[in-house]
PDB file of C-alpha atoms in Angstrom:
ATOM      1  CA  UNK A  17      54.927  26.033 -14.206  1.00 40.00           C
ATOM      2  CA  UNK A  18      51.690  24.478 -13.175  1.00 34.00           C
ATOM      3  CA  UNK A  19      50.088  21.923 -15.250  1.00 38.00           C
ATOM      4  CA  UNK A  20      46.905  20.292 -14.848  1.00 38.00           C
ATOM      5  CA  UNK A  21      47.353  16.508 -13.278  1.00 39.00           C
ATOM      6  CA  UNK A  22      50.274  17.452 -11.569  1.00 36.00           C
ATOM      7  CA  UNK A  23      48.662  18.210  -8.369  1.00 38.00           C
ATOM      8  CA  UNK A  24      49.545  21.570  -8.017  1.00 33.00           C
ATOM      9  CA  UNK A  25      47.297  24.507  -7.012  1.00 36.00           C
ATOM     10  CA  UNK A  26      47.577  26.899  -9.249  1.00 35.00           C
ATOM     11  CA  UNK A  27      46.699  29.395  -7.108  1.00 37.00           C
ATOM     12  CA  UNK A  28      50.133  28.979  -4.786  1.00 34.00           C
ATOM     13  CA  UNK A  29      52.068  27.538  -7.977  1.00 35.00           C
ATOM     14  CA  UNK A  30      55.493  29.221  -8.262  1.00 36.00           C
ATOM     15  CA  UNK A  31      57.453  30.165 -11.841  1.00 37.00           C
ATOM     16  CA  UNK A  32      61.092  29.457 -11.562  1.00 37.00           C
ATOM     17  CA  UNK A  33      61.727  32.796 -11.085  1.00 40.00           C
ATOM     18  CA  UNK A  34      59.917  32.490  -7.572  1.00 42.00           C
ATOM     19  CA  UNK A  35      57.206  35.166  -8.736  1.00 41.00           C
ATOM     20  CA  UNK A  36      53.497  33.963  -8.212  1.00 40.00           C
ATOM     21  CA  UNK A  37      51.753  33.607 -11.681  1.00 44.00           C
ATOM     22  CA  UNK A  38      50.064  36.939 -11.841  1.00 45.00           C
ATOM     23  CA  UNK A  39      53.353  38.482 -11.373  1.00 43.00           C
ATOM     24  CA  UNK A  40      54.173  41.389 -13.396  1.00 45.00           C
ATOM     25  CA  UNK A  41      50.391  42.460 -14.321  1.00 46.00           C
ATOM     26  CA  UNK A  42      50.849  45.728 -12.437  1.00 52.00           C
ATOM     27  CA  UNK A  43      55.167  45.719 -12.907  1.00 52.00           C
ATOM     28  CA  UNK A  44      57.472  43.550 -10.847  1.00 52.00           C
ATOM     29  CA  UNK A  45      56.658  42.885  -7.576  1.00 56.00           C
ATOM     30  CA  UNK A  46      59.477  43.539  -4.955  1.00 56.00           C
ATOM     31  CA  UNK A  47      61.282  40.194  -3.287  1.00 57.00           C
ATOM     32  CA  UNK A  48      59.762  38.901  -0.197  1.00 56.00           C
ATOM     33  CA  UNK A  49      61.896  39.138   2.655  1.00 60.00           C
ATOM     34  CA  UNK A  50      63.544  35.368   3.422  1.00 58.00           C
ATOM     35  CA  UNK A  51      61.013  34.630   6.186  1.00 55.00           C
ATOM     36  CA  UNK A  52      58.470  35.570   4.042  1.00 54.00           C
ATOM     37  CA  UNK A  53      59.532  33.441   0.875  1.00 52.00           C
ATOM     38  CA  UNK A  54      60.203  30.342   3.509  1.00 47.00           C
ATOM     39  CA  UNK A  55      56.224  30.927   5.293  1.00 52.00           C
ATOM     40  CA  UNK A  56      55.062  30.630   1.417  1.00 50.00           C
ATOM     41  CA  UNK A  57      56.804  28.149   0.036  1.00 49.00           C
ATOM     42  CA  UNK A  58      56.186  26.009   3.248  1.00 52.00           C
ATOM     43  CA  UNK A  59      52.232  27.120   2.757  1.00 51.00           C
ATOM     44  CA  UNK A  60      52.787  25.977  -0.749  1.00 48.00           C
ATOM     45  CA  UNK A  61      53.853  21.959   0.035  1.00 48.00           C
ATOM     46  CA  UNK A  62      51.240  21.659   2.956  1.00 50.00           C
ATOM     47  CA  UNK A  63      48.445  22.451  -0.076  1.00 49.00           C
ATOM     48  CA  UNK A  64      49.643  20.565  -2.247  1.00 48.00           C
ATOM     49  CA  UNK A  65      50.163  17.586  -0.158  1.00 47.00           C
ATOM     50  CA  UNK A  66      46.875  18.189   0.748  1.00 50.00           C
ATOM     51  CA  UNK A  67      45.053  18.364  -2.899  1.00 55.00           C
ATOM     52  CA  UNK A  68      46.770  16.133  -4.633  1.00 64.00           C
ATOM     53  CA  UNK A  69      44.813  12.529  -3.634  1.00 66.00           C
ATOM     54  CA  UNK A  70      41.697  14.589  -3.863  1.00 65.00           C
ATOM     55  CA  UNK A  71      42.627  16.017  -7.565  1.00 58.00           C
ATOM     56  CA  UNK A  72      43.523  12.959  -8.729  1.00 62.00           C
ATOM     57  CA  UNK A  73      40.452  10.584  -7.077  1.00 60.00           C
ATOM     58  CA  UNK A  74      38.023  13.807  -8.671  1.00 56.00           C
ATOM     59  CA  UNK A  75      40.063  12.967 -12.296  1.00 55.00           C
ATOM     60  CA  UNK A  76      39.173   9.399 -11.853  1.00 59.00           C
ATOM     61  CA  UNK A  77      35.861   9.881 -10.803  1.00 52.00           C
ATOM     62  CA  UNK A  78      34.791  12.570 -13.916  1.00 50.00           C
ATOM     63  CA  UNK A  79      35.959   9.672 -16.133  1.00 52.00           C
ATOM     64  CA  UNK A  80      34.690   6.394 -14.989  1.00 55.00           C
ATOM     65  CA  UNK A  81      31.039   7.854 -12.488  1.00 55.00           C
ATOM     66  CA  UNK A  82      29.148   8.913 -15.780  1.00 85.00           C
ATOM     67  CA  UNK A  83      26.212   6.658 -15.949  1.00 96.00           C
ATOM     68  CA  UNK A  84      22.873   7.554 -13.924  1.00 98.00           C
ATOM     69  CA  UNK A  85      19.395   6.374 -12.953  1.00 98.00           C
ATOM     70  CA  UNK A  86      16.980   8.715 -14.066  1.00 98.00           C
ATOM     71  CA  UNK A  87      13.178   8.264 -13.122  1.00 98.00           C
ATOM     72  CA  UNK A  88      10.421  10.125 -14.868  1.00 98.00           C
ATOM     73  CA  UNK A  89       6.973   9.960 -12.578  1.00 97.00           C
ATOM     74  CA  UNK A  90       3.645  10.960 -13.515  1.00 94.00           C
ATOM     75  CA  UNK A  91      -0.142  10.366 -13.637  1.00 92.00           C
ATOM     76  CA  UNK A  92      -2.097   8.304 -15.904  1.00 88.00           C
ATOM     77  CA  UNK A  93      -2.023   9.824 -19.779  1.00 85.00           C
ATOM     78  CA  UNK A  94       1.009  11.748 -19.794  1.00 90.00           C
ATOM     79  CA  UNK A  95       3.220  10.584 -21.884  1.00 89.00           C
ATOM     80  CA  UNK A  96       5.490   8.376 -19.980  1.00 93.00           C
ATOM     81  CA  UNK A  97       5.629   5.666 -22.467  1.00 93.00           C
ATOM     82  CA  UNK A  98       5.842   7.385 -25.564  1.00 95.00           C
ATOM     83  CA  UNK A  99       8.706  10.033 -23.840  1.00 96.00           C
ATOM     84  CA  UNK A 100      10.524   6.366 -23.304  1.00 97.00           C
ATOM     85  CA  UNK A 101       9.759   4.941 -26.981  1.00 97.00           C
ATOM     86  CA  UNK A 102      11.144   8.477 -28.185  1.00 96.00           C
ATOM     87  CA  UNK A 103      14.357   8.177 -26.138  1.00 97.00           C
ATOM     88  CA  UNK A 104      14.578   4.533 -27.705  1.00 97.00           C
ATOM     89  CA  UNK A 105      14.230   5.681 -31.065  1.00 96.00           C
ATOM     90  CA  UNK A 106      16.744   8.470 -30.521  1.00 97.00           C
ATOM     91  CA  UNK A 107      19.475   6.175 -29.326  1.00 97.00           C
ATOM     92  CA  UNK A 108      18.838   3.633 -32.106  1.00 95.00           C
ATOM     93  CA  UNK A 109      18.833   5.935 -34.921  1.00 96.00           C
ATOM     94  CA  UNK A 110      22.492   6.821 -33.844  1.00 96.00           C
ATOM     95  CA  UNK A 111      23.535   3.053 -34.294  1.00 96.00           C
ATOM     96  CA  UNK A 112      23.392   2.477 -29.931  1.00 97.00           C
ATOM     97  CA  UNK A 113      21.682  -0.169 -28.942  1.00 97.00           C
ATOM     98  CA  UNK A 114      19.346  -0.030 -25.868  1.00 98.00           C
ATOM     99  CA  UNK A 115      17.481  -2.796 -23.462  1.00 98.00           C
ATOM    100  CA  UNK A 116      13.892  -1.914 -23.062  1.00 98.00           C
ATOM    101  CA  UNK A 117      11.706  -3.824 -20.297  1.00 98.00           C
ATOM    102  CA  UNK A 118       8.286  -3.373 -19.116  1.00 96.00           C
ATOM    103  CA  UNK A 119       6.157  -5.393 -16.001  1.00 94.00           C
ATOM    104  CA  UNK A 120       4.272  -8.763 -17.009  1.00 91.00           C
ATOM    105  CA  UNK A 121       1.560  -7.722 -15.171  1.00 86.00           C
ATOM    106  CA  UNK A 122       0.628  -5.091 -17.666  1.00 75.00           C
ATOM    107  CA  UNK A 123      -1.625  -7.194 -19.690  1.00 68.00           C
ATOM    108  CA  UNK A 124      -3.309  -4.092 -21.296  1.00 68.00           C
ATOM    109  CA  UNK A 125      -1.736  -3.907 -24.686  1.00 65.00           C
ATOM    110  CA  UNK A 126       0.897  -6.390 -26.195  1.00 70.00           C
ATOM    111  CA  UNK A 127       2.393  -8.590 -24.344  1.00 75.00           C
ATOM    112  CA  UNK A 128       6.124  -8.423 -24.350  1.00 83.00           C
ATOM    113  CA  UNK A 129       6.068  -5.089 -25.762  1.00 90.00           C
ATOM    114  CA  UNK A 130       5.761  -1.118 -25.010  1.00 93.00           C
ATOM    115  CA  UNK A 131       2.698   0.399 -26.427  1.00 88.00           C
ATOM    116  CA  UNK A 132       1.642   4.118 -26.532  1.00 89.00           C
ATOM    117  CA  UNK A 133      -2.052   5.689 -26.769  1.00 84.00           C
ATOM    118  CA  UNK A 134      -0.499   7.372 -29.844  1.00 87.00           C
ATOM    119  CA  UNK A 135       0.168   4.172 -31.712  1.00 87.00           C
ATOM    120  CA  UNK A 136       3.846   3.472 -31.228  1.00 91.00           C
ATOM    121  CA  UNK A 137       4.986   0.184 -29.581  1.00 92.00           C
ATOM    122  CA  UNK A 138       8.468  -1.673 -29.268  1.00 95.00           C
ATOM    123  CA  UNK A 139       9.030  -4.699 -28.242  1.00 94.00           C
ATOM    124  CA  UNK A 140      10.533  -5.370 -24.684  1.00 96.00           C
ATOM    125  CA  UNK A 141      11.644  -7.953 -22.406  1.00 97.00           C
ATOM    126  CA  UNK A 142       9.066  -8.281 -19.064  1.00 96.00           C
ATOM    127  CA  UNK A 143       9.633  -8.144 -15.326  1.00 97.00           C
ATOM    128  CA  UNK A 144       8.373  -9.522 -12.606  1.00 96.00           C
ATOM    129  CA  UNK A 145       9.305  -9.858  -9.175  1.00 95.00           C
ATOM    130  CA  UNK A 146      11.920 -12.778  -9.300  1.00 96.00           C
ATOM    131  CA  UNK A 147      13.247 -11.119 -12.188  1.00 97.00           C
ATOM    132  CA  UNK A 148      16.819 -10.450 -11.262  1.00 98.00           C
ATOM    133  CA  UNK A 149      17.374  -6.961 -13.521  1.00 98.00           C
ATOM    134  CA  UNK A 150      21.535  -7.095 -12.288  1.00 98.00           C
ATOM    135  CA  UNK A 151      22.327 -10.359 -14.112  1.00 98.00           C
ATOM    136  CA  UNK A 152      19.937 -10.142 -16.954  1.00 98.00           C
ATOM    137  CA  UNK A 153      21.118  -6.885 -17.894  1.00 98.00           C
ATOM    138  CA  UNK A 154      24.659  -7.882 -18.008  1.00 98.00           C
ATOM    139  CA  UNK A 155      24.067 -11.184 -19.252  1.00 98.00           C
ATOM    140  CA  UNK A 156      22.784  -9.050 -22.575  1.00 98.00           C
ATOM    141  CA  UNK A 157      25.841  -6.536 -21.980  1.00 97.00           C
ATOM    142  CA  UNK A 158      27.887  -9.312 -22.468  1.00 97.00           C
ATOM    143  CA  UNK A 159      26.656  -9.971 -25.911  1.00 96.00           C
ATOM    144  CA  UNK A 160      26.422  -6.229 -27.018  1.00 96.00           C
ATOM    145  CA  UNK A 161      27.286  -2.899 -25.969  1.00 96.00           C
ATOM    146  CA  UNK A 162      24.358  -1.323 -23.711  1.00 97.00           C
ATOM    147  CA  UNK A 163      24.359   2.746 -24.564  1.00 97.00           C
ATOM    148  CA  UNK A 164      20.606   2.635 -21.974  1.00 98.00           C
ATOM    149  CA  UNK A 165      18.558   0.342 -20.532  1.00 98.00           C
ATOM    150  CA  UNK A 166      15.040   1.977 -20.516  1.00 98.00           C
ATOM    151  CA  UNK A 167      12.292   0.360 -17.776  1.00 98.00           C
ATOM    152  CA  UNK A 168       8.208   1.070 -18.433  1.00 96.00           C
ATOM    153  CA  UNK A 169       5.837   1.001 -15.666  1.00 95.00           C
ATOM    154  CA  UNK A 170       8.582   1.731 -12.771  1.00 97.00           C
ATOM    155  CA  UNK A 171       6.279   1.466  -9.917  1.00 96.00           C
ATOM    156  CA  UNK A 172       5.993  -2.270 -10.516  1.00 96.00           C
ATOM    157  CA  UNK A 173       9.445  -2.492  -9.553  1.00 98.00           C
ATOM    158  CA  UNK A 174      10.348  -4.032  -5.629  1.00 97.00           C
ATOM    159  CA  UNK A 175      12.970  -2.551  -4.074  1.00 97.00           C
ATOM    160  CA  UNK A 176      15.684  -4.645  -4.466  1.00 98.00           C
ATOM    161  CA  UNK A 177      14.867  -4.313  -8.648  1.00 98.00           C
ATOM    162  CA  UNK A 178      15.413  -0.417  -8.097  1.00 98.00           C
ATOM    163  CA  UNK A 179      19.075  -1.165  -6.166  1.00 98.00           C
ATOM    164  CA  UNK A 180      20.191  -3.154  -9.220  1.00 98.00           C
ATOM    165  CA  UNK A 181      19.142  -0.728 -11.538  1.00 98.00           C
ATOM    166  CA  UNK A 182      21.798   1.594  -9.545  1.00 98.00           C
ATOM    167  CA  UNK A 183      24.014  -0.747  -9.493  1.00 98.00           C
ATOM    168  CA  UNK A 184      23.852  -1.132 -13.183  1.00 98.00           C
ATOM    169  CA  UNK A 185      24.197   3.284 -13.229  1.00 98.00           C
ATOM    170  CA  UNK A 186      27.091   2.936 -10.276  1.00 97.00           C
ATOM    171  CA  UNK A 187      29.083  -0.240 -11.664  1.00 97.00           C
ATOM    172  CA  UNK A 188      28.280  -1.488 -14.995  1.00 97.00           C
ATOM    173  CA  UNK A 189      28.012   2.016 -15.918  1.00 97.00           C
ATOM    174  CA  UNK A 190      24.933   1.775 -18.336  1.00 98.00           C
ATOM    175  CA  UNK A 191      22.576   4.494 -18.446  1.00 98.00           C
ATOM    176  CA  UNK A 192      19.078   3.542 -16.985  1.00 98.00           C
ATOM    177  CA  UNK A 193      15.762   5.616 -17.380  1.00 98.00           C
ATOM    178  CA  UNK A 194      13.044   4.595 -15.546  1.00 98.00           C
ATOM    179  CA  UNK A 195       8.916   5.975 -16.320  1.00 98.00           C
ATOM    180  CA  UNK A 196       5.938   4.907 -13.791  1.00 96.00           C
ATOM    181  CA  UNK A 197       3.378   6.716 -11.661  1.00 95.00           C
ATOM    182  CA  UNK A 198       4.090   8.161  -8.237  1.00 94.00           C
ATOM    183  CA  UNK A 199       1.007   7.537  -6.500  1.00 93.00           C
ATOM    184  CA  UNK A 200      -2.017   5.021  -6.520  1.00 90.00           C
ATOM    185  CA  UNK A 201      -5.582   5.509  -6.490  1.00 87.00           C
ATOM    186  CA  UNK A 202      -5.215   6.031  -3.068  1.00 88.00           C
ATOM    187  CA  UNK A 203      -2.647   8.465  -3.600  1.00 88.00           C
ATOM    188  CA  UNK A 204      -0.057   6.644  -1.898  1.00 91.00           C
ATOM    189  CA  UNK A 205       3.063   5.785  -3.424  1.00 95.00           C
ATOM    190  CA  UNK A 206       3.809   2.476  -5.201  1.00 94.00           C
ATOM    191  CA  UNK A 207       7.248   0.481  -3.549  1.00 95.00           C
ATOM    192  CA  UNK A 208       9.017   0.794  -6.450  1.00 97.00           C
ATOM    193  CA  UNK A 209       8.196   4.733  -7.051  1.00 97.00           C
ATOM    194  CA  UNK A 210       9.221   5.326  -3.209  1.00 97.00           C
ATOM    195  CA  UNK A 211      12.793   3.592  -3.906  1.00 98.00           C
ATOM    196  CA  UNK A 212      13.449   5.801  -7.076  1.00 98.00           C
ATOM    197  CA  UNK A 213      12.084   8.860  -5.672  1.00 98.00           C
ATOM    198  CA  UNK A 214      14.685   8.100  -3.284  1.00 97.00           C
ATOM    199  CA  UNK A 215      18.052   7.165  -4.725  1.00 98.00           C
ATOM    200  CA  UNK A 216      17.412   7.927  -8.236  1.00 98.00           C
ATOM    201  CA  UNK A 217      20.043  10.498  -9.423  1.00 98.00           C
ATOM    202  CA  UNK A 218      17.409  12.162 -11.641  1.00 97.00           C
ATOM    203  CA  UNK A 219      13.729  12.954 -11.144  1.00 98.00           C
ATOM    204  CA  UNK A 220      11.529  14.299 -13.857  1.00 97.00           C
ATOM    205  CA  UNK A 221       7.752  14.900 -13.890  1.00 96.00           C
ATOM    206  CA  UNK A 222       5.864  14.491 -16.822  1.00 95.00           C
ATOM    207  CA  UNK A 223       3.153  16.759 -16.598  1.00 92.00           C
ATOM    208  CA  UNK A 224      -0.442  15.673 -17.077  1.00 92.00           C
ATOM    209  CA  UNK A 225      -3.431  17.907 -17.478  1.00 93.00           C
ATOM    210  CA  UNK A 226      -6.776  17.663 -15.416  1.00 94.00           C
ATOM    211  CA  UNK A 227     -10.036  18.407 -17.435  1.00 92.00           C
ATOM    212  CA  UNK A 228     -10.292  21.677 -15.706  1.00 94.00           C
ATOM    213  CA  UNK A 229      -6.606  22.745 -17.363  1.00 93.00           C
ATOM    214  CA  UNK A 230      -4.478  21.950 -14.052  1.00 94.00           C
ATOM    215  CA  UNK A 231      -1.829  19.833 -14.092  1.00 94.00           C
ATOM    216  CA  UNK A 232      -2.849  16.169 -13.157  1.00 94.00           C
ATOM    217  CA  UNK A 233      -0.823  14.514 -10.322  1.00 93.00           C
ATOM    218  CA  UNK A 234      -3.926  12.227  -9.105  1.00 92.00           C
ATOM    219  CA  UNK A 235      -5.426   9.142 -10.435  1.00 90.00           C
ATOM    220  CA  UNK A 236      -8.801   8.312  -9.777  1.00 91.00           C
ATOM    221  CA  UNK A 237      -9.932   4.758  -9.947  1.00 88.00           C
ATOM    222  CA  UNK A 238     -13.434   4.877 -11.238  1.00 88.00           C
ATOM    223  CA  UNK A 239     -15.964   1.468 -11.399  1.00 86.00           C
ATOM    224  CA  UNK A 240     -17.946   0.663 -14.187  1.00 83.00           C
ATOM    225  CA  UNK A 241     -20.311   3.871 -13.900  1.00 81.00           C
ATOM    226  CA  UNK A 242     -17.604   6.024 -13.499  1.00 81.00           C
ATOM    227  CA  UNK A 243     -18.093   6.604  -9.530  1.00 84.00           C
ATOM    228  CA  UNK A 244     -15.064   7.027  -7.900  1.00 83.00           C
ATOM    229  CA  UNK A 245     -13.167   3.671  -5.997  1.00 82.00           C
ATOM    230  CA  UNK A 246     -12.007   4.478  -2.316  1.00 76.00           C
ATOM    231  CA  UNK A 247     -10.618   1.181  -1.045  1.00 73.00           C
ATOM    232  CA  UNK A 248      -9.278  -1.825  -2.745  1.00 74.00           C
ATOM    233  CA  UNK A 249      -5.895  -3.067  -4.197  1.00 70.00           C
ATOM    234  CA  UNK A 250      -2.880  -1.304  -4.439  1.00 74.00           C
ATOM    235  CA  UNK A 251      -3.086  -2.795  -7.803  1.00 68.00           C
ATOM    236  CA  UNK A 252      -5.305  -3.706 -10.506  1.00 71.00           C
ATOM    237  CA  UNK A 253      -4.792  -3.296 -14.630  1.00 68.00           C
ATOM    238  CA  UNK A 254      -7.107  -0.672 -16.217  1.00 63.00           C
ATOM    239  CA  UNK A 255      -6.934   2.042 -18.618  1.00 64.00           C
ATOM    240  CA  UNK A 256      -9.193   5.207 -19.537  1.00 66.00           C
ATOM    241  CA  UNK A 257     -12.019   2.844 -18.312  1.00 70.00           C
ATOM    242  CA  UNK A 258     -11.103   2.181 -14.392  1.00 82.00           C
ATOM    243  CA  UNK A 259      -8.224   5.652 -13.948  1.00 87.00           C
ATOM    244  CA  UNK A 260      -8.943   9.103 -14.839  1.00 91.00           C
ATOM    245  CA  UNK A 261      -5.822  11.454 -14.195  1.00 92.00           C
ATOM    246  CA  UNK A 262      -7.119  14.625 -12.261  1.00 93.00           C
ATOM    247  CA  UNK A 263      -5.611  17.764 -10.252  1.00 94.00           C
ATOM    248  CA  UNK A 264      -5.199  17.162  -6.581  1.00 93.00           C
ATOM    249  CA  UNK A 265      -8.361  19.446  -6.014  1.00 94.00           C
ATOM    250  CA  UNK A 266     -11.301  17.409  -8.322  1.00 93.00           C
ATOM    251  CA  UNK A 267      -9.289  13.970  -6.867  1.00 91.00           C
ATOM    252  CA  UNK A 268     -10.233  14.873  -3.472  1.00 92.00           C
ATOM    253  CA  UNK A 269     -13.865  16.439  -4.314  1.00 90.00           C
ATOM    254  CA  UNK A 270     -14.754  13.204  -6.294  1.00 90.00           C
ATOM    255  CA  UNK A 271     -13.391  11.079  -3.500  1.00 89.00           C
ATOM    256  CA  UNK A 272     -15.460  12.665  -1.077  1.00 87.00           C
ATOM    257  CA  UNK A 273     -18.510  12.066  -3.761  1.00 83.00           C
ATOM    258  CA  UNK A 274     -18.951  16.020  -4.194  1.00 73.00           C
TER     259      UNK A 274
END
């Protein structure tokens, strides 16, 4: 009979008695003449020589391929650090220890740390773009067991920082859930947002809200009297004073000064 590992497709499996498995449902079936039963059985071994490597690579593959890279994008003001502190605190009040990082060139709360607008902040090692994320992860792996690593303000990231964080997902397999914007004031995307938005296994939008109730995908660099910037830096530090999240609709209109 036909037991799962073995290789066998259940569909074609035979019962000693040479009946198929749904034999006898509907009364006995009548033996197949001898060419028949030889044409089945032969049908039988080709499948079966032809599942088994696949079943049992798929069996190796649901065990060991859990771990992903997950990469939650938004504007300005939505929530992406405080969603990550959450997911930190979940995971740590379950006795799992996690690896939080953030970009040194975030200067605009703590440094070394994760802050929120609502008040919550963890502290966290930095980033920057010698930082090799592979070896330091696993360095700290080696010391204790990684259940997530979780990685602030994503579209700092090169590249090459985004590969190792798959490779950590692919072959250390840790966990890693990345937050960061999608786009710049400019609306164009930041490197390290382009190279998650493209080999990240899953992609989550955090949803902001424009102050006319849309959902804010935008961010608008303003200057110091709140006139919107068209040209500059990829980029430069600010909070509620230099970005104001918006709707694709008011970005555009307040670029084009209307």
């Amino acid at each position: 009979s036909y037991r799962a590992g073995q290789g066998v497709d259940p569909v074609v499996a035979v019962q000693p008695t040479g009946r198929p498995h749904d034999a006898g449902r509907n009364g006995p079936r009548p033996e197949p003449r001898r060419g028949q039963r030889a044409r089945r059985t032969g049908r039988s071994h080709r499948r079966q020589s032809l599942t088994s490597p696949l079943t049992k690579w798929l069996g190796r593959a649901q065990r060991t391929c859990v771990a992903k890279l997950y990469f939650y994008y938004a504007s300005m003001n939505a929530g992406k650090s405080t969603t990550l502190l959450q997911a930190d605190f979940n995971y740590r009040e379950r006795g799992m220890d996690t690896m939080l990082w953030t970009a040194a060139i975030d200067n605009r709360y703590d440094t070394g740390a994760i802050s929120s607008r609502i008040g919550l902040r963890a502290d966290a090692h930095m980033f920057a773009p010698e930082t090799d994320l592979w070896a330091d992860v696993n360095a700290e792996a080696a010391q204790r067991s990684l259940a997530c690593v979780l990685v602030d303000e994503a579209q700092f990231l090169s590249r090459d920082q985004v590969l190792q964080l798959a490779r950590l997902a692919d072959e250390a397999n840790i966990p890693v859930v990345a937050y960061g914007l999608r786009t710049d004031f400019q609306g164009e995307l930041f490197p390290g947002s382009a190279a998650l938005l493209g080999i990240a296994d899953n992609l989550i939008e955090l949803k902001g809200v424009c102050d006319c109730g849309r959902k804010a995908t935008m961010n608008l660099r303003v200057d110091e009297f709140g006139e919107a910037v068209v040209d500059g830096a990829q980029t430069e530090i600010g909070g509620d004073d230099r970005y104001v999240a918006m709707c694709r609709k008011h970005f555009n209109e307040a670029r084009a000064g209307r």
